[in-house]
Short mmCIF file of C-alpha atoms in Angstrom, two decimals:
data_model
loop_
_atom_site.label_atom_id
_atom_site.label_comp_id
_atom_site.label_asym_id
_atom_site.label_seq_id
_atom_site.Cartn_x
_atom_site.Cartn_y
_atom_site.Cartn_z
CA ARG L 129 -29.87 6.19 47.66
CA GLN L 130 -27.54 3.29 46.49
CA HIS L 131 -29.28 1.51 43.78
CA LEU L 132 -29.72 4.91 42.12
CA THR L 133 -26.14 5.87 42.77
CA GLN L 134 -25.91 1.71 40.54
CA SER L 135 -27.68 2.55 38.00
CA ASN L 136 -25.95 6.43 37.33
CA ILE L 137 -22.82 4.27 36.92
CA LEU L 138 -24.26 2.02 34.61
CA ARG L 139 -25.77 4.40 32.35
CA TYR L 140 -22.45 6.02 32.47
CA ARG L 141 -20.81 2.82 31.23
CA HIS L 142 -23.29 2.64 28.52
CA TYR L 143 -22.46 6.29 27.35
CA ILE L 144 -18.46 5.35 26.93
CA ARG L 145 -19.56 2.40 25.31
CA THR L 146 -21.63 4.36 22.93
CA MET L 147 -19.58 7.36 22.37
CA GLY L 148 -16.64 4.67 21.60
CA CYS L 149 -19.09 3.30 18.86
CA CYS L 150 -19.85 6.53 17.06
CA LYS L 151 -16.27 7.11 16.95
CA ASN L 152 -15.67 4.39 15.28
CA VAL L 153 -18.01 5.12 12.85
CA ILE L 154 -17.16 8.32 12.34
CA ALA L 155 -13.26 7.36 11.77
CA SER L 156 -14.56 4.69 9.59
CA LEU L 157 -16.93 6.98 7.40
CA VAL L 158 -13.77 9.21 7.57
CA CYS L 159 -10.91 7.00 6.33
CA THR L 160 -13.42 5.79 2.81
CA ALA L 161 -13.91 8.82 1.76
CA VAL L 162 -10.51 9.54 2.09
CA LEU L 163 -9.65 6.65 0.04
CA CYS L 164 -12.68 7.31 -2.54
CA GLY L 165 -11.15 10.33 -3.19
CA ALA L 166 -7.38 9.09 -3.32
CA GLY L 167 -8.74 6.32 -5.56
CA VAL L 168 -10.53 8.84 -8.36
CA ALA L 169 -7.08 10.73 -8.10
CA ALA L 170 -5.48 7.95 -8.85
CA TYR L 171 -7.99 6.68 -11.67
CA MET L 172 -7.73 9.87 -13.33
CA TYR L 173 -4.07 11.27 -12.77
CA GLY L 174 -2.46 8.00 -11.82
CA PRO L 175 0.75 7.11 -13.91
CA TRP L 176 -1.22 5.38 -16.65
CA ASN L 177 -2.92 8.64 -17.54
CA LYS L 178 0.30 10.11 -17.64
CA ASP L 179 -1.09 12.70 -20.68
CA ASN L 180 -4.72 13.91 -19.16
CA ASP L 181 -4.65 16.69 -21.73
CA SER L 182 -8.16 15.16 -22.92
CA GLY L 183 -8.43 17.83 -25.41
CA SER L 184 -8.43 17.42 -29.05
CA GLU L 185 -8.22 19.06 -32.22
CA GLU L 186 -11.23 20.51 -33.15
CA THR L 187 -13.29 20.56 -36.24
CA THR L 188 -14.63 23.08 -39.04
CA THR L 189 -18.29 22.55 -37.74
CA THR L 190 -17.40 22.06 -33.86
CA LEU L 191 -15.51 25.71 -33.29
CA THR L 192 -17.96 27.47 -35.48
CA ALA L 193 -19.35 30.78 -33.29
CA LYS L 194 -23.04 31.08 -32.42
CA SER L 195 -22.70 34.61 -33.63
CA SER L 196 -21.24 33.75 -37.35
CA THR L 197 -25.10 33.88 -38.95
CA CYS L 198 -24.34 38.13 -38.97
CA LYS L 199 -22.40 38.69 -41.80
CA ASN L 200 -22.45 41.84 -40.73
CA CYS L 201 -21.57 41.49 -37.19
CA CYS L 202 -18.14 42.12 -35.21
CA ASN L 203 -17.73 39.47 -32.18
CA GLY L 204 -21.38 39.19 -32.34
CA LEU L 205 -22.42 43.18 -32.54
CA GLU L 206 -23.19 45.46 -35.73
CA SER L 207 -22.19 48.03 -32.99
CA ASN L 208 -19.40 46.91 -32.31
CA CYS L 209 -16.98 47.77 -35.84
CA ASP L 210 -16.44 51.06 -35.21
CA LEU L 211 -15.21 51.31 -32.18
CA PRO L 212 -11.16 51.19 -31.05
CA ILE L 213 -11.13 47.43 -29.36
CA ASP L 214 -9.61 49.55 -26.32
CA GLN L 215 -13.44 50.92 -25.92
CA VAL L 216 -14.93 47.14 -26.45
CA THR L 217 -16.10 44.71 -23.63
CA TRP L 218 -14.22 41.67 -23.91
CA ALA L 219 -15.88 38.67 -22.42
CA MET L 220 -12.71 36.54 -21.16
CA VAL L 221 -12.27 32.95 -19.49
CA HIS L 222 -10.07 32.96 -17.13
CA ASN L 223 -7.37 30.65 -15.99
CA ALA L 224 -8.88 29.14 -19.63
CA MET L 225 -6.90 25.73 -19.97
CA SER L 226 -8.59 24.28 -16.66
CA SER L 227 -11.50 23.01 -17.25
CA GLU L 228 -13.24 19.31 -15.67
CA TYR L 229 -13.84 18.79 -19.64
CA ASP L 230 -10.14 18.63 -19.90
CA SER L 231 -9.79 16.68 -16.68
CA PHE L 232 -8.07 19.34 -14.47
CA TYR L 233 -8.07 18.38 -10.66
CA ALA L 234 -9.68 21.60 -8.30
CA ALA L 235 -10.74 22.77 -12.26
CA ASN L 236 -11.03 26.98 -12.76
CA ASN L 237 -14.05 26.22 -15.11
CA ASP L 238 -16.58 23.50 -16.11
CA LEU L 239 -15.94 23.59 -20.04
CA SER L 240 -13.46 23.51 -22.64
CA LEU L 241 -12.10 26.72 -24.00
CA GLU L 242 -12.89 25.74 -27.15
CA LYS L 243 -16.53 25.49 -25.70
CA ALA L 244 -16.27 29.09 -24.71
CA LEU L 245 -15.12 30.36 -28.02
CA VAL L 246 -18.27 29.03 -29.44
CA ALA L 247 -20.18 30.41 -26.77
CA GLY L 248 -19.24 34.15 -27.35
CA TYR L 249 -16.26 34.14 -25.24
CA ARG L 250 -13.38 36.35 -26.85
CA GLY L 251 -10.74 36.57 -24.55
CA LEU L 252 -8.43 33.65 -23.38
CA MET L 253 -6.08 33.62 -20.05
CA LEU L 254 -3.72 31.27 -20.30
CA ASP L 255 -0.66 30.40 -18.33
CA SER L 256 2.65 28.73 -19.60
CA CYS L 257 4.17 25.87 -17.32
CA LEU L 258 7.12 23.69 -18.06
CA CYS L 259 5.92 20.02 -17.30
CA ASN L 260 7.94 16.80 -16.45
CA GLY L 261 5.19 14.41 -16.95
CA ASP L 262 4.19 14.28 -13.23
CA THR L 263 0.73 13.48 -12.02
CA ILE L 264 -1.51 14.66 -9.44
CA VAL L 265 0.01 11.79 -7.52
CA ASP L 266 3.35 12.95 -7.78
CA VAL L 267 2.71 16.39 -6.27
CA ILE L 268 1.25 15.35 -3.65
CA GLN L 269 4.08 12.25 -2.70
CA ASP L 270 6.57 15.28 -3.27
CA PHE L 271 4.43 17.68 -0.95
CA VAL L 272 4.10 15.15 2.05
CA THR L 273 7.80 14.36 1.91
CA GLY L 274 8.93 17.43 0.99
CA ASN L 275 10.49 17.30 -1.92
CA ASP L 276 10.14 20.01 -4.86
CA GLU L 277 13.21 20.37 -6.53
CA ASP L 278 13.59 18.69 -10.33
CA THR L 279 16.21 16.24 -10.73
CA GLU L 280 18.35 17.16 -13.27
CA GLU L 281 16.55 13.57 -15.01
CA ASN L 282 13.20 15.69 -14.80
CA ALA L 283 14.91 18.73 -15.61
CA GLU L 284 15.72 16.82 -19.22
CA GLU L 285 12.03 15.73 -19.67
CA GLN L 286 10.17 18.99 -19.35
CA TYR L 287 8.42 20.44 -22.16
CA LEU L 288 5.92 23.29 -22.59
CA GLY L 289 1.95 22.71 -21.30
CA PHE L 290 -0.88 25.21 -20.19
CA CYS L 291 -1.25 24.01 -17.11
CA HIS L 292 -1.97 26.32 -13.23
CA GLY L 293 -0.16 26.12 -10.97
CA THR L 294 1.55 21.92 -11.74
CA CYS L 295 0.93 19.81 -14.90
CA GLY L 296 0.74 17.21 -12.46
CA ALA L 297 -2.77 19.24 -11.82
CA GLY L 298 -3.85 18.53 -15.39
CA SER L 299 -2.57 20.78 -18.60
CA ARG L 300 -3.29 21.26 -21.89
CA LYS L 301 -0.80 20.80 -24.88
CA PRO L 302 0.15 23.92 -26.71
CA GLU L 303 0.41 22.27 -30.20
CA THR L 304 -3.17 21.32 -29.51
CA VAL L 305 -4.69 24.21 -27.97
CA LEU L 306 -3.27 27.25 -30.10
CA ASN L 307 -4.23 25.04 -33.28
CA ASN L 308 -7.74 24.98 -32.05
CA ILE L 309 -7.77 28.58 -31.78
CA LYS L 310 -6.81 29.34 -35.14
CA THR L 311 -9.18 27.06 -36.78
CA PHE L 312 -11.74 28.95 -35.02
CA LEU L 313 -9.73 32.18 -36.93
CA ASP L 314 -10.44 30.46 -39.96
CA VAL L 315 -13.99 29.20 -40.00
CA ASN L 316 -14.87 32.76 -38.00
CA PRO L 317 -14.00 35.72 -40.31
CA ASN L 318 -15.87 38.77 -37.96
CA GLU L 319 -14.36 37.36 -34.71
CA VAL L 320 -11.30 38.77 -33.18
CA LEU L 321 -9.57 37.10 -30.19
CA ILE L 322 -7.41 38.28 -27.10
CA LEU L 323 -4.76 35.31 -25.84
CA GLU L 324 -3.43 36.52 -22.68
CA PHE L 325 -0.49 34.51 -21.27
CA GLU L 326 0.32 34.42 -17.68
CA VAL L 327 4.43 33.53 -18.64
CA GLY L 328 6.02 30.55 -16.37
CA GLU L 329 9.37 30.52 -15.84
CA GLY L 330 11.94 29.99 -18.53
CA THR L 331 8.89 29.66 -21.13
CA LEU L 332 9.13 32.73 -22.72
CA GLU L 333 10.76 31.69 -25.72
CA LEU L 334 8.85 28.06 -26.08
CA LEU L 335 5.34 30.39 -25.74
CA TYR L 336 6.57 32.19 -28.97
CA GLU L 337 8.20 29.08 -30.60
CA ALA L 338 4.48 27.36 -29.96
CA ILE L 339 2.72 30.59 -31.21
CA ASN L 340 4.86 30.44 -34.71
CA ASP L 341 4.64 26.79 -35.44
CA SER L 342 0.68 26.55 -34.96
CA GLY L 343 0.41 29.40 -37.80
CA LEU L 344 -1.36 32.08 -36.03
CA GLU L 345 1.45 34.70 -36.59
CA LYS L 346 -0.73 35.28 -40.02
CA TYR L 347 -3.72 36.71 -37.22
CA VAL L 348 -1.07 38.56 -34.98
CA LEU L 349 -1.59 42.45 -34.67
CA ARG L 350 1.43 44.07 -34.53
CA ASP L 351 2.03 47.87 -34.22
CA GLU L 352 2.99 49.99 -36.23
CA GLU L 353 6.59 50.20 -34.72
CA ASN L 354 6.61 47.08 -34.08
CA ASP L 355 8.05 47.72 -30.71
CA GLY L 356 5.52 46.13 -28.66
CA THR L 357 3.82 49.90 -28.09
CA VAL L 358 0.72 51.95 -29.62
CA THR L 359 -0.77 55.08 -29.37
CA THR L 360 -3.47 54.64 -30.86
CA TRP L 361 -5.90 51.11 -31.37
CA PRO L 362 -7.70 49.53 -34.56
CA THR L 363 -11.30 49.51 -34.65
CA LEU L 364 -12.75 45.95 -34.51
CA GLN L 365 -13.43 46.31 -38.70
CA GLN L 366 -10.31 47.82 -38.93
CA LEU L 367 -8.49 44.35 -37.56
CA ILE L 368 -11.07 42.67 -39.47
CA SER L 369 -10.47 44.11 -42.58
CA SER L 370 -6.87 43.62 -42.30
CA ASN L 371 -7.43 39.74 -41.34
CA ARG L 372 -5.66 40.62 -37.80
CA ARG L 373 -7.55 39.34 -35.97
CA LEU L 374 -5.35 38.37 -32.90
CA LEU L 375 -4.09 40.11 -30.49
CA LEU L 376 -1.12 39.25 -27.83
CA PHE L 377 -0.62 39.91 -24.47
CA ALA L 378 1.84 38.69 -21.49
CA HIS L 379 3.39 39.04 -18.15
CA ASN L 380 5.95 37.81 -15.97
CA GLY L 381 8.55 35.00 -16.92
CA GLY L 382 10.84 37.60 -18.13
CA MET L 383 8.33 39.71 -20.55
CA GLU L 384 9.06 43.55 -18.93
CA SER L 385 7.36 47.13 -20.43
CA CYS L 386 7.71 47.12 -24.10
CA GLU L 387 8.05 50.88 -22.69
CA THR L 388 11.10 50.24 -21.53
CA SER L 389 12.67 47.34 -22.87
CA THR L 390 12.48 44.59 -26.13
CA CYS L 391 9.18 42.39 -26.69
CA PRO L 392 8.83 39.31 -28.70
CA GLU L 393 7.48 40.38 -31.76
CA GLY L 394 3.79 40.82 -32.13
CA ILE L 395 2.95 40.72 -27.72
CA PHE L 396 2.62 43.22 -26.13
CA TYR L 397 3.48 43.26 -22.20
CA THR L 398 -0.20 43.01 -20.44
CA TYR L 399 0.47 45.54 -17.87
CA ASP L 400 1.78 48.57 -20.27
CA HIS L 401 -2.41 48.40 -21.72
CA PHE L 402 -3.95 46.81 -18.31
CA ARG L 403 -4.18 48.84 -15.51
#
């Protein structure tokens, strides 16, 4: 009996040492994973990569729609042409600017919005933000320290970007995105697009200026009264024939119902038309 008790004690000591070793191994693996993740984030989004918009201005070749071979089609189908636009199904990309292709952290999409247009998507949802050059490392540091206020110095450096939540996790240059959309419309005369903007605070005027500077204005559909209201939508063929093949919708950031307030010219308030 004495021998059995001593044996149990030895087994218990061995068990304790083994468990301690396992805990150390697990802790080491967790630390290694955290360090690897931090290293990847630092490499991709560190201060040496302040502008993480990998997107560039596309060419007419790379932005030619797959449906371009059908000369009598409207957005890929002949049966679409005589339909009012509110009776057509629109394939849209949510948070279209956010993609792994464009090096967004925790991206919503694998491929870029330009590739989505070529593949057949005809609606893009974009978020406008005020950026100040912060990276994901800055965002994490601010979160840890509780510093979520922009300094006066940062405020002076702010610029418009398309981001999801924070520019530090990835952003696209509006001039690049909007110029590529214009090129797509230039080379695909039978395609009609919808852009829906979630307007970030303080970005509405900058967004409007960016749209005008891009040259997209010539494609933008305007209602008859030019006040953001509409009673009867045109057909896709009518939009193609008039070359007004871009519909702009927006919400938040100062956008209100065009039925009760003055909307920026050519931009419809989203929730006047989408329920």
